[in-house]
PDB file of C-alpha atoms in Angstrom:
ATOM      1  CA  UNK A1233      75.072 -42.637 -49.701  1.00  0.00           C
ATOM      2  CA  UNK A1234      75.468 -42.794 -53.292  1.00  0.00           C
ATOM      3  CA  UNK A1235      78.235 -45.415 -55.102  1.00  0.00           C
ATOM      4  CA  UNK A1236      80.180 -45.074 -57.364  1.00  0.00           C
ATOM      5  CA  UNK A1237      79.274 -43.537 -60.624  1.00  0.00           C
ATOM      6  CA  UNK A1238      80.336 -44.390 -64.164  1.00  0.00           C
ATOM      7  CA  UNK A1239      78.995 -43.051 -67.255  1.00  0.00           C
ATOM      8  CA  UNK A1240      78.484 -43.916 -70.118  1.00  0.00           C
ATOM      9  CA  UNK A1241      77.403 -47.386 -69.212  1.00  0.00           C
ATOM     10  CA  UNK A1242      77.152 -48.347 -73.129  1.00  0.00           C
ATOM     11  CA  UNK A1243      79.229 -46.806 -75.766  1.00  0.00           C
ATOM     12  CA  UNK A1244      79.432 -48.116 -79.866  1.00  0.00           C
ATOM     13  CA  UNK A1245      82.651 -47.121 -81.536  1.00  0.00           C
ATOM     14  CA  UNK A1246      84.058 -48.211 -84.910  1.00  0.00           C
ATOM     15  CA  UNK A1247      88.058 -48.542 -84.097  1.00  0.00           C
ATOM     16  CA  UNK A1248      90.399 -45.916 -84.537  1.00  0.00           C
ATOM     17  CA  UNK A1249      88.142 -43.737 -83.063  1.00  0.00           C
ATOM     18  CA  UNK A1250      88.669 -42.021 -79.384  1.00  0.00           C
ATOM     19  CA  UNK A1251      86.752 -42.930 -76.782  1.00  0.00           C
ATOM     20  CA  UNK A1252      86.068 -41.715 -73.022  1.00  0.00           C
ATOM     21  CA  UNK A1253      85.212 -43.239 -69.586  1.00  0.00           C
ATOM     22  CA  UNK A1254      83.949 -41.107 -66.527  1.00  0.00           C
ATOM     23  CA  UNK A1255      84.278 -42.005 -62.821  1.00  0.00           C
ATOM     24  CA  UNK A1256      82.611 -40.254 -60.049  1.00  0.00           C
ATOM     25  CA  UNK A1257      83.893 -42.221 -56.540  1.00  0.00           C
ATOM     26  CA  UNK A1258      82.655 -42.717 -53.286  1.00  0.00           C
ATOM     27  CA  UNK A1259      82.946 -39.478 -51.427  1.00  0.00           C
ATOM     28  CA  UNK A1260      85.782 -39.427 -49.611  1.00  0.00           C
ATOM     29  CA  UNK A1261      87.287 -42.008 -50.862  1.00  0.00           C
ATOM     30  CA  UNK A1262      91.014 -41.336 -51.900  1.00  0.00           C
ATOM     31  CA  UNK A1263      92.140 -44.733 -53.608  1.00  0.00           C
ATOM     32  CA  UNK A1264      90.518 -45.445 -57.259  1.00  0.00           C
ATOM     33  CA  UNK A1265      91.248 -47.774 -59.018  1.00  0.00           C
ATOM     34  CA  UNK A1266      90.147 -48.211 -63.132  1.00  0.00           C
ATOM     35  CA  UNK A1267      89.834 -52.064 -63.847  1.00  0.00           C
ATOM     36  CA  UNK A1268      89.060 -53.928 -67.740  1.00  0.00           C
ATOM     37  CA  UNK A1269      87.212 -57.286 -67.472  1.00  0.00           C
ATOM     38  CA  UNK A1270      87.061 -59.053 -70.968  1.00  0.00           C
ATOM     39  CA  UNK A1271      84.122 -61.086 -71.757  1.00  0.00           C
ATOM     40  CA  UNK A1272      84.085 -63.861 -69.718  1.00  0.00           C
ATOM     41  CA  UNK A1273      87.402 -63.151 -67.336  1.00  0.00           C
ATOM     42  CA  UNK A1274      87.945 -61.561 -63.912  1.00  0.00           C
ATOM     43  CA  UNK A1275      88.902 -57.914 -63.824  1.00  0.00           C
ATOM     44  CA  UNK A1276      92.061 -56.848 -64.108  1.00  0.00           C
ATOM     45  CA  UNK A1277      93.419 -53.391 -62.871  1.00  0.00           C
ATOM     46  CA  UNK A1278      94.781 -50.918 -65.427  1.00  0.00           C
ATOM     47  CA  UNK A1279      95.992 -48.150 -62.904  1.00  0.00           C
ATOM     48  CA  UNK A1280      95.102 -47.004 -59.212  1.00  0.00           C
ATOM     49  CA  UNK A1281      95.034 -43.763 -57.532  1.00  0.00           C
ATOM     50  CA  UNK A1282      95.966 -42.406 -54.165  1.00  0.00           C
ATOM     51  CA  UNK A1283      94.261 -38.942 -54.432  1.00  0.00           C
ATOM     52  CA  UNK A1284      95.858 -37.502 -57.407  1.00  0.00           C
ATOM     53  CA  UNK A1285      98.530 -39.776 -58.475  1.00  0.00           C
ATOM     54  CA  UNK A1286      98.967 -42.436 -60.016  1.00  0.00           C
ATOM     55  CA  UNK A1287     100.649 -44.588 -57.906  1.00  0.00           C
ATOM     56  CA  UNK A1288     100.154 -48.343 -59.866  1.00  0.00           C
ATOM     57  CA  UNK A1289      99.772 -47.911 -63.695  1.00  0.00           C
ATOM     58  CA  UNK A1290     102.175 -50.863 -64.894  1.00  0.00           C
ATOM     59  CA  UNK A1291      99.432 -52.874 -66.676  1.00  0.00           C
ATOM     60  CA  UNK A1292      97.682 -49.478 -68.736  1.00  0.00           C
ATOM     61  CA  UNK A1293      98.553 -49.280 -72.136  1.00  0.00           C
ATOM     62  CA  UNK A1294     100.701 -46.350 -72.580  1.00  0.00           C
ATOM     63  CA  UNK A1295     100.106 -46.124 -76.606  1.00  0.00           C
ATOM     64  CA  UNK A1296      96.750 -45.540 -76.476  1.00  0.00           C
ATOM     65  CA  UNK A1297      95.483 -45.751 -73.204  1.00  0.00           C
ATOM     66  CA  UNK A1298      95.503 -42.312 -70.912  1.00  0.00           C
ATOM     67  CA  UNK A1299      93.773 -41.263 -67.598  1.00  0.00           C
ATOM     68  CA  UNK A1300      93.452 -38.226 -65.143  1.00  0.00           C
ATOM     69  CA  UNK A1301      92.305 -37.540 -61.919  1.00  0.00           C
ATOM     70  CA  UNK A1302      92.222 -34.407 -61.206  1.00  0.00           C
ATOM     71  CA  UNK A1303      91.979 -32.590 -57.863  1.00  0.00           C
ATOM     72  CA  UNK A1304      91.717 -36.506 -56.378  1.00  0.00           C
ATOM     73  CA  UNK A1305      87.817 -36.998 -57.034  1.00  0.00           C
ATOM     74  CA  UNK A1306      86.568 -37.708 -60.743  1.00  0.00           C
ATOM     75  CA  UNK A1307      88.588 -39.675 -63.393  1.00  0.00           C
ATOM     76  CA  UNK A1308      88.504 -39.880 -66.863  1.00  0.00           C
ATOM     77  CA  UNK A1309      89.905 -43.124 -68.669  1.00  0.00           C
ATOM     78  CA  UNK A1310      90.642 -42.450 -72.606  1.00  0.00           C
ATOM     79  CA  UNK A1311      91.416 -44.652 -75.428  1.00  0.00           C
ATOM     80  CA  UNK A1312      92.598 -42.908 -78.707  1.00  0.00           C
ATOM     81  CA  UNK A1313      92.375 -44.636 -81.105  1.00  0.00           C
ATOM     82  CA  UNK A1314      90.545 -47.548 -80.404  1.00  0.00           C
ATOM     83  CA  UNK A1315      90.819 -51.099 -81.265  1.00  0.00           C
ATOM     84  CA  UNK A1316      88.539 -54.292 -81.678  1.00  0.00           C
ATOM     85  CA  UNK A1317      90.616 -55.897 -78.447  1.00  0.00           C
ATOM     86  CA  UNK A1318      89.536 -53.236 -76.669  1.00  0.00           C
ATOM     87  CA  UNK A1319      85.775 -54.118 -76.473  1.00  0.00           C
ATOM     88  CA  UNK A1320      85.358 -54.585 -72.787  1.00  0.00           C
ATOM     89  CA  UNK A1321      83.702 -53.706 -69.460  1.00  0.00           C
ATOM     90  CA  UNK A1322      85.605 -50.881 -68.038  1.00  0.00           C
ATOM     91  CA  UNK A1323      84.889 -50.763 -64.538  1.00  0.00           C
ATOM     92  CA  UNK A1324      86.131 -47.924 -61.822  1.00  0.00           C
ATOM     93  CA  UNK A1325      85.740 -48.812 -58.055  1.00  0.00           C
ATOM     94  CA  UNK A1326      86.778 -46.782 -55.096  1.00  0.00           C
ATOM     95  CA  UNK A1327      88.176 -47.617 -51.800  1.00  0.00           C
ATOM     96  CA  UNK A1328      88.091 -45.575 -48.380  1.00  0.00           C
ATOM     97  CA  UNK A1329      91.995 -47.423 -48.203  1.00  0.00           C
ATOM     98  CA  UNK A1330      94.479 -48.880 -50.320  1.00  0.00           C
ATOM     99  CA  UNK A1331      95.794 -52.301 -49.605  1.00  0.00           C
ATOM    100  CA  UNK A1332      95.297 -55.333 -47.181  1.00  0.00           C
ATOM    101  CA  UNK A1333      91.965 -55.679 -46.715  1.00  0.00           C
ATOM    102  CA  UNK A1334      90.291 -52.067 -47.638  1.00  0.00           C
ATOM    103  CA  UNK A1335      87.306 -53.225 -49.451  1.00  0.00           C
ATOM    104  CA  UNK A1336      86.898 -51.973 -53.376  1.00  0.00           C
ATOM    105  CA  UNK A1337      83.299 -50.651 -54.292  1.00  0.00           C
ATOM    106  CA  UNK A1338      82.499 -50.927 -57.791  1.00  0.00           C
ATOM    107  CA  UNK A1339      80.605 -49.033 -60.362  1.00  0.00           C
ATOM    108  CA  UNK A1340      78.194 -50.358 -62.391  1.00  0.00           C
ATOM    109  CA  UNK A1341      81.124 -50.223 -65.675  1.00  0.00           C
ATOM    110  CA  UNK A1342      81.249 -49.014 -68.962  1.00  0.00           C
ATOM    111  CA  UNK A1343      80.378 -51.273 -71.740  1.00  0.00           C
ATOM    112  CA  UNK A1344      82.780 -50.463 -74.678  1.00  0.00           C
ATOM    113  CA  UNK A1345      81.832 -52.568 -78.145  1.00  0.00           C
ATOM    114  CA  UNK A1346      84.639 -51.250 -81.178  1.00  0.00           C
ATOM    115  CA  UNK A1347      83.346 -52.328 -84.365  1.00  0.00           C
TER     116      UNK A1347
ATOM    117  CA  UNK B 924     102.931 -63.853 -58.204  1.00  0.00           C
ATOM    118  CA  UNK B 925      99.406 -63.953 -57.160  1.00  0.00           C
ATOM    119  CA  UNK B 926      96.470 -66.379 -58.567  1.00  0.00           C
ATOM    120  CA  UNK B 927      93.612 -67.357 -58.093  1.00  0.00           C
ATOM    121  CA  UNK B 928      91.882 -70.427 -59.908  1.00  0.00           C
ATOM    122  CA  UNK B 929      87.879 -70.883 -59.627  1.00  0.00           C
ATOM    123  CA  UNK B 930      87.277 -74.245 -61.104  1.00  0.00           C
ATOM    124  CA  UNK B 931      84.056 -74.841 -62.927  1.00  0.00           C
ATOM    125  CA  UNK B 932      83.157 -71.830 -65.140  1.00  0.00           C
ATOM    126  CA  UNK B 933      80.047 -72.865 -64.912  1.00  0.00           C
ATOM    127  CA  UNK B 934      77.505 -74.589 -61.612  1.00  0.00           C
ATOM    128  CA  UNK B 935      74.017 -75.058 -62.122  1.00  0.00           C
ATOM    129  CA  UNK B 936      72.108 -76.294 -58.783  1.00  0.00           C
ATOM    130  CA  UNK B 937      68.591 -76.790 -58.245  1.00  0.00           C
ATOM    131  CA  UNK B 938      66.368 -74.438 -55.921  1.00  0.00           C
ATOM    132  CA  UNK B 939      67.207 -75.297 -52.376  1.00  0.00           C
ATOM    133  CA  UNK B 940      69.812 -77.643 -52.749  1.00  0.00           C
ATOM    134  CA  UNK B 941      73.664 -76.640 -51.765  1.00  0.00           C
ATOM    135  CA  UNK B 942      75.938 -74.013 -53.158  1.00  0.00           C
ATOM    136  CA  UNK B 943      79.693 -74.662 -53.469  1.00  0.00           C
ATOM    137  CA  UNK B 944      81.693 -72.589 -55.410  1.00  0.00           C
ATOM    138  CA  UNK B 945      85.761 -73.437 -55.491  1.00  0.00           C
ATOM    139  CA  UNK B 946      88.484 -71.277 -55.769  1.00  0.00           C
ATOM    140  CA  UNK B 947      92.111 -72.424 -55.000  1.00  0.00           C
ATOM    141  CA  UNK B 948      94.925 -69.362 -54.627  1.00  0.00           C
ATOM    142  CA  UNK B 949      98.493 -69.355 -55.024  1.00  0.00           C
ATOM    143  CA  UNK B 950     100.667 -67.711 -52.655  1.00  0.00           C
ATOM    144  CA  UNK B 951     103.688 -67.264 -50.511  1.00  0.00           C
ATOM    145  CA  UNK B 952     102.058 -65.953 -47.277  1.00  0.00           C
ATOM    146  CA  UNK B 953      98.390 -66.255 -46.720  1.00  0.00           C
ATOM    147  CA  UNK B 954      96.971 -63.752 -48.045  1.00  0.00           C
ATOM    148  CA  UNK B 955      93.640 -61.456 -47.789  1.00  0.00           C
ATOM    149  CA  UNK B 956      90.591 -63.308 -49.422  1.00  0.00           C
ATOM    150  CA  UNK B 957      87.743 -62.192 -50.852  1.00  0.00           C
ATOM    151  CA  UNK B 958      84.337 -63.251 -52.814  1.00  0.00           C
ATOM    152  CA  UNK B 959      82.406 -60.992 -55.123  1.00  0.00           C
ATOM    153  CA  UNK B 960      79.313 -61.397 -57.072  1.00  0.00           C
ATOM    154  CA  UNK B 961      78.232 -59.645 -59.925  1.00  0.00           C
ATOM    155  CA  UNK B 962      74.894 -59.701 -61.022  1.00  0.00           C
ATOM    156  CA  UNK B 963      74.046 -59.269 -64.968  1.00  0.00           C
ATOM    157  CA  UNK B 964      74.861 -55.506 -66.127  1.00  0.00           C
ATOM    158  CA  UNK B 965      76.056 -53.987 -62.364  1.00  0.00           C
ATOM    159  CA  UNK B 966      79.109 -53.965 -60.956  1.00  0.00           C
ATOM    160  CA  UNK B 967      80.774 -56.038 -58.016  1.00  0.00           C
ATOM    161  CA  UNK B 968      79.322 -56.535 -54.608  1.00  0.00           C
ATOM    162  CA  UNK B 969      81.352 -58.052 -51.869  1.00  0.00           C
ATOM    163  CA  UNK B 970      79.768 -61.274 -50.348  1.00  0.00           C
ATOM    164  CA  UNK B 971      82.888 -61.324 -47.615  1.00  0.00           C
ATOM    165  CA  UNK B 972      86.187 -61.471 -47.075  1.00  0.00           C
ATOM    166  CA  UNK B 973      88.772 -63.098 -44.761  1.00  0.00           C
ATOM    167  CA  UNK B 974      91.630 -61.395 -43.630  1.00  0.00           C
ATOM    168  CA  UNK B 975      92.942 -62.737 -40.119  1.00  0.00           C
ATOM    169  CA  UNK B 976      91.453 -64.914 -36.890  1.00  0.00           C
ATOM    170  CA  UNK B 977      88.269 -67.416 -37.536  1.00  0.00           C
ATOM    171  CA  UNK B 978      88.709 -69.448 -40.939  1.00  0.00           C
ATOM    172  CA  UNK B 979      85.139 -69.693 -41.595  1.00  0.00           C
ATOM    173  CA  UNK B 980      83.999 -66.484 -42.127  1.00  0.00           C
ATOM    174  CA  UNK B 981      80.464 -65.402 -43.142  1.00  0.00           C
ATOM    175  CA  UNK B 982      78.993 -62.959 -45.282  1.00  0.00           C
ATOM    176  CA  UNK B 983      75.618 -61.334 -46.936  1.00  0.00           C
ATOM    177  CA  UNK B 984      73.042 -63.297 -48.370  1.00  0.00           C
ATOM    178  CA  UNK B 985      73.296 -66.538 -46.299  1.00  0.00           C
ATOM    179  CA  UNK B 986      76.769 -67.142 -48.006  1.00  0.00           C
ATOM    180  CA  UNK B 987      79.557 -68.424 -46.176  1.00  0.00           C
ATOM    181  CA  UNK B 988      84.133 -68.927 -46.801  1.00  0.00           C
ATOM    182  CA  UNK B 989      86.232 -71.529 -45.143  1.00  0.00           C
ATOM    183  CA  UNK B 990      90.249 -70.269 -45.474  1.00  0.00           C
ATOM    184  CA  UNK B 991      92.144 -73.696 -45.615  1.00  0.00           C
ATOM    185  CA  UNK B 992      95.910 -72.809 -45.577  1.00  0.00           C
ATOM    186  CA  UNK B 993      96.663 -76.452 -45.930  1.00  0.00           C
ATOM    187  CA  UNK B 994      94.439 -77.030 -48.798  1.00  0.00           C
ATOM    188  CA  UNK B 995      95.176 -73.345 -50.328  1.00  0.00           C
ATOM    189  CA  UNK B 996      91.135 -73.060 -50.394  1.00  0.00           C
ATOM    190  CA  UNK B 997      88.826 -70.427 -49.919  1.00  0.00           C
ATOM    191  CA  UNK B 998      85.745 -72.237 -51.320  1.00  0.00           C
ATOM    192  CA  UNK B 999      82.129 -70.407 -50.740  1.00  0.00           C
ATOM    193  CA  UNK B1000      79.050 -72.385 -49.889  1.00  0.00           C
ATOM    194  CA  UNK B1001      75.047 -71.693 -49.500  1.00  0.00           C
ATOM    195  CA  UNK B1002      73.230 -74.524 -47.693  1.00  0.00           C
ATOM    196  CA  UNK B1003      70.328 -73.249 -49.940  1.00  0.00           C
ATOM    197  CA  UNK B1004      70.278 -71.856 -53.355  1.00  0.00           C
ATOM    198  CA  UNK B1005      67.809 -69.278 -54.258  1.00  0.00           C
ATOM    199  CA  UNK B1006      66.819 -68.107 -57.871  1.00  0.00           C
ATOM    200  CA  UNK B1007      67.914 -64.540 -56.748  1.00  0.00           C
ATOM    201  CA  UNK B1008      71.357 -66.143 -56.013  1.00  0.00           C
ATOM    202  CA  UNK B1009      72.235 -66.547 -59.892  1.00  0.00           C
ATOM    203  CA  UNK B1010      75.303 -64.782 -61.031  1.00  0.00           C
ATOM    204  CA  UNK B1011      78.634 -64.517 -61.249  1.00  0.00           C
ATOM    205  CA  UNK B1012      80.850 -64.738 -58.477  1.00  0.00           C
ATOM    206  CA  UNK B1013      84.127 -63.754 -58.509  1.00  0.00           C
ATOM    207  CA  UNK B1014      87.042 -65.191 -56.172  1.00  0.00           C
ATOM    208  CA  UNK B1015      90.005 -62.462 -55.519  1.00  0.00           C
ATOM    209  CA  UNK B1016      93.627 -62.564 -53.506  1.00  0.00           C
ATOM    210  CA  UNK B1017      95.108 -59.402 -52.139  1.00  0.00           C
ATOM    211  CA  UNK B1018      98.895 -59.946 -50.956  1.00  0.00           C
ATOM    212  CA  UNK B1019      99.359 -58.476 -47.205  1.00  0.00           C
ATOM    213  CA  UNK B1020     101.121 -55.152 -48.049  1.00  0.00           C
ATOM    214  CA  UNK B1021     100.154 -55.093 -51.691  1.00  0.00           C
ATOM    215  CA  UNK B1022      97.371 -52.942 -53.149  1.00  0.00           C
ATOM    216  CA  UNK B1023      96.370 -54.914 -55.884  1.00  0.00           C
ATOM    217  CA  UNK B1024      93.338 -57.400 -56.204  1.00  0.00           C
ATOM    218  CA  UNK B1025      93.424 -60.422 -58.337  1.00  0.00           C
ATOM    219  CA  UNK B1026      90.415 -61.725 -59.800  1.00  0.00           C
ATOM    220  CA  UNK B1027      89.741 -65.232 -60.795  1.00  0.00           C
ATOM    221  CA  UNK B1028      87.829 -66.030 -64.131  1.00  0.00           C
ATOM    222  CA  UNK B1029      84.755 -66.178 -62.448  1.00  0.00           C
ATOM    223  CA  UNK B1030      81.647 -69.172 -61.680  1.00  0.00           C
ATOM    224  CA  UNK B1031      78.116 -68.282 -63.597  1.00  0.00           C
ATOM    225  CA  UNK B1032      75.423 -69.933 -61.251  1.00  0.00           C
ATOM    226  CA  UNK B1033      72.375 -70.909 -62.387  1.00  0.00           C
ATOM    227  CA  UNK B1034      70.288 -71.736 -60.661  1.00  0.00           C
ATOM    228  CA  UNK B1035      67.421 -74.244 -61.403  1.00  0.00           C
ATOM    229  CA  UNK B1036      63.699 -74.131 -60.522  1.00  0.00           C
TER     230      UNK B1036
END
């Protein structure tokens, strides 16, 4: 069974520019969740999905941070524009549940260096 | 509020000789507890997890958790380090009810030949 899939797994920006993140889940799993983990920290969630919504997005940066999931399968995370604080490992992991103890399976990230 | 603290950034142990890893957690009811690792450039793997019933729970890779409500401890031990066992590991608190996990900062192991 394949994991979860994230592409790109490096990307080189200078800031201000835009910048995307793709996120293919587990299949059939409904709950996905994006997490940023800053060099040398734990991860820390930015929003989670049940299917299609957004159901936990209180720590995403609304100015410049956006994401979709559409039809409840892929996701897309987007910065626009870009800043040096937002170098980071962007990470997506999936779950077949949300809460208690559903286990999270992660992606390999996305390695974002702004310039 | 959920936390978890991992203390020592940093444990080097030689081949063979015992793993112990800490991580403390704040919270108002126990909580579910879980240990990741993350090996250099891929994502998380779960080692194991305690959620209710035996406190010492065990998980892949010879690793093992004690839950110590008195102590808030979840601490994760190896009787035997191998050099495939360097990484990072990552301790994380869910609430019961919540969705959210909580990372700690993470423990690098190295470990020595």
């Amino acid at each position: 069974e394949a994991g979860v899939v994230q592409s790109p797994r490096y990307k080189i920006i200078e800031k201000k520019q835009p910048v995307a993140f793709w996120c293919n889940p587990i299949s059939g799993h409904n709950t996905l969740y994006w997490y940023r983990q800053n060099l040398g920290q734990g991860p820390e969630l930015l929003i989670r999905y049940e299917n299609e919504e957004a159901v936990d997005d209180s720590q995403l940066p609304k100015d410049r941070f956006s994401a979709e999931r559409l039809k409840g399968v892929d996701s897309t995370l987007k910065i626009q524009p870009a800043e040096l604080g937002d170098s980071a490992v962007y990470l997506c992991a999936s779950s077949l549940v949300s809460g208690d103890a559903g286990e999270l399976f992660f992606g390999e990230g996305s390695r974002l260096t702004v310039l | 509020a959920q936390s978890v603290t991992q203390l020592g950034s940093h444990v080097s142990v030689s081949e063979g000789a015992l793993v112990l890893l800490r991580c403390n957690y704040s919270s108002s009811v126990p909580p579910y507890l879980f240990w990741y690792v993350q090996y250099p450039n891929q994502g998380l793997q779960l080692l194991l997890k305690y959620t209710t019933g035996a406190t010492l729970v065990k998980g892949i890779n010879g690793f093992e958790a004690e839950f110590k409500k008195s102590e808030t401890s979840f601490h994760l031990t190896k009787p035997s380090a191998h050099m495939s066992d360097a990484a990072e590991y990552f301790c994380a608190v869910r609430k019961t009810g919540a969705n959210n996990l909580f990372f700690g900062t993470g423990t690098r192991l190295t470990v020595i030949p």
